Coordinates of C-alpha atoms in Angstrom, one line a residue:
X318 CA -34.1 -63.1 -58.4
X319 CA -36.0 -60.4 -60.4
X320 CA -33.7 -58.0 -62.3
X321 CA -34.9 -54.3 -62.4
X322 CA -34.7 -52.4 -65.5
X323 CA -32.1 -49.6 -65.3
X324 CA -32.6 -45.8 -66.0
X325 CA -30.4 -45.9 -69.1
X326 CA -32.5 -49.0 -70.4
X327 CA -35.6 -47.1 -69.9
X328 CA -34.3 -44.0 -71.6
X329 CA -32.9 -46.2 -74.7
X330 CA -36.4 -47.9 -75.2
X331 CA -37.9 -44.4 -75.1
X332 CA -35.5 -43.1 -77.6
X333 CA -36.0 -46.0 -79.8
X334 CA -39.8 -45.8 -79.6
X335 CA -39.6 -41.9 -80.5
X336 CA -37.3 -42.8 -83.6
X337 CA -39.7 -45.4 -84.6
X338 CA -42.3 -42.7 -84.9
X339 CA -40.3 -41.5 -87.9
X340 CA -40.9 -44.6 -89.8
X341 CA -44.9 -44.5 -89.1
X342 CA -44.7 -40.7 -90.1
X343 CA -43.0 -41.4 -93.3
X344 CA -45.5 -44.2 -94.3
X345 CA -48.8 -42.6 -93.0
X346 CA -49.1 -39.6 -95.2
X347 CA -48.4 -41.4 -98.6
X348 CA -50.4 -44.3 -97.8
X349 CA -53.6 -42.4 -96.9
X350 CA -53.0 -39.8 -99.6
X351 CA -52.5 -42.1 -102.4
X352 CA -55.0 -44.5 -101.2
X353 CA -57.6 -41.9 -101.5
X354 CA -56.2 -40.3 -104.7
X355 CA -56.9 -43.5 -106.6
X356 CA -60.2 -44.2 -105.0
X357 CA -62.1 -41.1 -104.3
X358 CA -64.4 -40.5 -107.2
X359 CA -63.5 -37.2 -109.3
X360 CA -60.2 -36.8 -108.0
X361 CA -57.5 -36.6 -110.6
X362 CA -53.9 -36.5 -109.3
X363 CA -52.8 -34.7 -112.7
X364 CA -54.8 -31.9 -111.9
X365 CA -55.5 -31.8 -108.0
X366 CA -52.9 -31.7 -105.3
X367 CA -52.9 -34.2 -102.5
X368 CA -53.6 -31.6 -100.0
X369 CA -57.0 -30.9 -101.5
X370 CA -58.1 -34.2 -100.5
X371 CA -58.8 -32.5 -97.1
X372 CA -62.1 -31.3 -98.8
X373 CA -65.3 -33.2 -99.5
X374 CA -66.9 -35.7 -97.4
X375 CA -63.9 -37.8 -96.7
X376 CA -61.8 -35.0 -95.9
X377 CA -61.2 -36.1 -92.3
X378 CA -59.0 -38.9 -93.6
X379 CA -56.5 -36.4 -95.1
X380 CA -56.9 -34.3 -91.9
X381 CA -55.7 -37.5 -90.1
X382 CA -52.8 -37.9 -92.7
X383 CA -51.5 -34.4 -92.1
X384 CA -51.9 -34.1 -88.4
X385 CA -51.0 -37.7 -87.5
X386 CA -48.0 -37.4 -89.7
X387 CA -47.0 -34.0 -88.0
X388 CA -47.3 -35.3 -84.3
X389 CA -45.3 -38.1 -85.1
X390 CA -42.6 -36.1 -86.8
X391 CA -42.6 -33.9 -83.6
X392 CA -42.1 -37.1 -81.6
X393 CA -39.3 -38.3 -84.0
X394 CA -37.6 -35.0 -83.9
X395 CA -37.3 -35.4 -79.9
X396 CA -35.8 -39.0 -80.4
X397 CA -33.5 -37.7 -83.2
X398 CA -32.3 -35.0 -80.9
X399 CA -31.0 -37.7 -78.5
X400 CA -29.7 -40.0 -81.2
X401 CA -27.6 -37.3 -82.9
X402 CA -25.8 -36.0 -79.9
X403 CA -22.9 -35.0 -80.0
X404 CA -21.9 -34.2 -83.5
X405 CA -22.5 -31.9 -86.4
X406 CA -26.1 -30.9 -87.0
X407 CA -27.2 -32.4 -83.7
X408 CA -29.4 -29.5 -82.8
X409 CA -30.5 -28.0 -86.2
X410 CA -31.6 -31.2 -87.9
X411 CA -34.0 -32.1 -85.2
X412 CA -35.3 -28.6 -85.0
X413 CA -36.1 -28.8 -88.7
X414 CA -37.8 -32.0 -88.6
X415 CA -39.9 -30.6 -85.7
X416 CA -40.6 -27.6 -88.0
X417 CA -41.8 -30.2 -90.6
X418 CA -44.2 -31.8 -87.9
X419 CA -45.7 -28.6 -86.8
X420 CA -46.3 -27.4 -90.6
X421 CA -47.9 -30.7 -91.4
X422 CA -50.3 -30.1 -88.6
X423 CA -51.0 -26.6 -89.7
X424 CA -51.5 -28.2 -93.2
X425 CA -54.4 -30.3 -91.9
X426 CA -55.8 -27.4 -90.0
X427 CA -55.8 -24.9 -92.8
X428 CA -57.3 -26.1 -96.1
X429 CA -57.1 -25.1 -99.7
X430 CA -59.8 -23.6 -101.4
X431 CA -62.2 -25.8 -103.6
X432 CA -61.1 -25.5 -107.1
X433 CA -60.7 -27.2 -110.6
X434 CA -63.6 -29.2 -110.1
X435 CA -62.7 -30.7 -106.7
X436 CA -64.4 -31.6 -104.5
X437 CA -67.3 -32.5 -106.9
X438 CA -69.5 -29.5 -107.6
X439 CA -66.6 -27.1 -107.0
X440 CA -65.9 -24.2 -109.7
X441 CA -64.0 -25.4 -112.8
X442 CA -61.3 -22.9 -112.5
X443 CA -59.3 -21.4 -109.7
X444 CA -60.7 -18.8 -107.1
X445 CA -60.1 -15.2 -107.9
X446 CA -59.0 -14.4 -104.2
X447 CA -57.5 -17.2 -102.1
X448 CA -58.8 -17.6 -98.5
X449 CA -56.8 -17.0 -95.6
X450 CA -56.9 -20.6 -94.8
X451 CA -55.8 -21.6 -98.1
X452 CA -52.8 -19.1 -98.0
X453 CA -51.8 -20.5 -94.5
X454 CA -52.0 -24.0 -96.0
X455 CA -49.8 -23.2 -98.7
X456 CA -47.3 -21.5 -96.3
X457 CA -47.3 -24.6 -94.3
X458 CA -46.7 -26.8 -97.2
X459 CA -43.9 -24.9 -98.3
X460 CA -42.5 -24.9 -94.6
X461 CA -42.9 -28.6 -94.4
X462 CA -40.9 -29.1 -97.6
X463 CA -38.2 -26.8 -97.2
X464 CA -37.5 -28.0 -93.6
X465 CA -37.0 -31.7 -94.5
X466 CA -35.0 -30.7 -97.7
X467 CA -32.6 -28.5 -95.3
X468 CA -32.3 -31.3 -92.9
X469 CA -31.4 -33.8 -95.6
X470 CA -28.5 -31.5 -96.9
X471 CA -27.2 -30.8 -93.4
X472 CA -27.3 -34.6 -92.7
X473 CA -25.5 -35.1 -95.9
X474 CA -22.5 -33.1 -94.5
X475 CA -22.7 -35.0 -91.1
X476 CA -22.7 -38.5 -93.0
X477 CA -19.8 -37.2 -95.2
X478 CA -17.7 -36.1 -92.2
X479 CA -18.1 -39.7 -90.8
X480 CA -17.1 -41.4 -94.0
X481 CA -20.8 -42.7 -94.7
X482 CA -20.5 -41.8 -98.4
X483 CA -23.6 -43.9 -99.4
X484 CA -26.0 -42.1 -96.9
X485 CA -24.4 -38.7 -97.7
X486 CA -25.1 -39.1 -101.2
X487 CA -28.8 -40.6 -100.5
X488 CA -29.6 -37.6 -98.3
X489 CA -28.3 -34.9 -100.6
X490 CA -30.0 -36.5 -103.5
X491 CA -33.2 -36.7 -101.6
X492 CA -33.0 -33.0 -100.7
X493 CA -31.8 -31.7 -104.2
X494 CA -34.4 -33.7 -106.2
X495 CA -37.2 -32.7 -103.9
X496 CA -36.1 -29.0 -104.0
X497 CA -36.1 -29.2 -107.9
X498 CA -39.4 -30.6 -108.1
X499 CA -41.2 -28.4 -105.6
X500 CA -39.4 -25.0 -105.5
X501 CA -38.1 -24.3 -109.0
X502 CA -40.6 -22.5 -111.4
X503 CA -42.2 -25.3 -113.6
X504 CA -45.2 -25.2 -115.5
X505 CA -48.5 -25.0 -113.3
X506 CA -50.0 -28.0 -115.2
X507 CA -47.5 -30.3 -113.7
X508 CA -47.5 -29.1 -110.1
X509 CA -49.7 -31.7 -108.6
X510 CA -47.7 -34.6 -109.9
X511 CA -44.4 -33.0 -109.0
X512 CA -45.4 -32.3 -105.5
X513 CA -46.8 -35.8 -105.0
X514 CA -43.3 -37.2 -106.2
X515 CA -41.6 -34.8 -103.9
X516 CA -43.8 -35.9 -101.0
X517 CA -43.0 -39.7 -101.6
X518 CA -39.1 -38.7 -101.8
X519 CA -39.1 -36.9 -98.3
X520 CA -41.2 -39.5 -96.8
X521 CA -39.0 -42.3 -97.9
X522 CA -36.0 -40.5 -96.6
X523 CA -37.9 -39.8 -93.4
X524 CA -38.3 -43.6 -93.1
X525 CA -34.8 -44.2 -93.9
X526 CA -33.5 -41.7 -91.3
X527 CA -35.7 -43.3 -88.6
X528 CA -34.4 -46.9 -89.4
X529 CA -30.8 -45.5 -89.4
X530 CA -31.2 -43.8 -86.2
X531 CA -32.9 -46.6 -84.4
X532 CA -29.9 -48.9 -85.4
X533 CA -27.3 -46.5 -84.0
X534 CA -28.9 -46.3 -80.6
X535 CA -29.3 -50.2 -80.3

């Protein structure tokens, strides 16, 4: 006798699939970014931001990193909305993750200006006036970082309220460290390294949250 898959089982599978998108999103951006950072001739992570990899002949790879990560993050946000209900931050955290996804797509569509000798043949210094695309790219980058930082801090409160001290500390620490690295006024000379480390931190947190959420709905 053939058994029929029930509607709740189908919904559970879809939710787990959506939550799994968070894992892929958290891996895709750093994997493609650092893979290029250490292999593309002329790129120096000490001077050039990862986002500037959208420039040059292989810029389409970084476009995929941004847009692919963004679309996957939006799908993850949908799954997260289902997984967190009911409870504290069940609406706001998925919304913030969705904002991160949209901002990442924007970061791929709008690209920074050539500068600091990248891509090869670009001026050695910074442009006098930033283009509209470069400004929008910066806005999208800030929105991406700040939205995930805020989501981490909100989830830290939720985890603390549930007695999950380890997850609360990890979420809060990830948000605070990423904020310190990317939002506080530091020397411009260290900006590219700091933002690269911040990207790794929030990406790792995204992967961890994806795994945690999938376990909870299994």
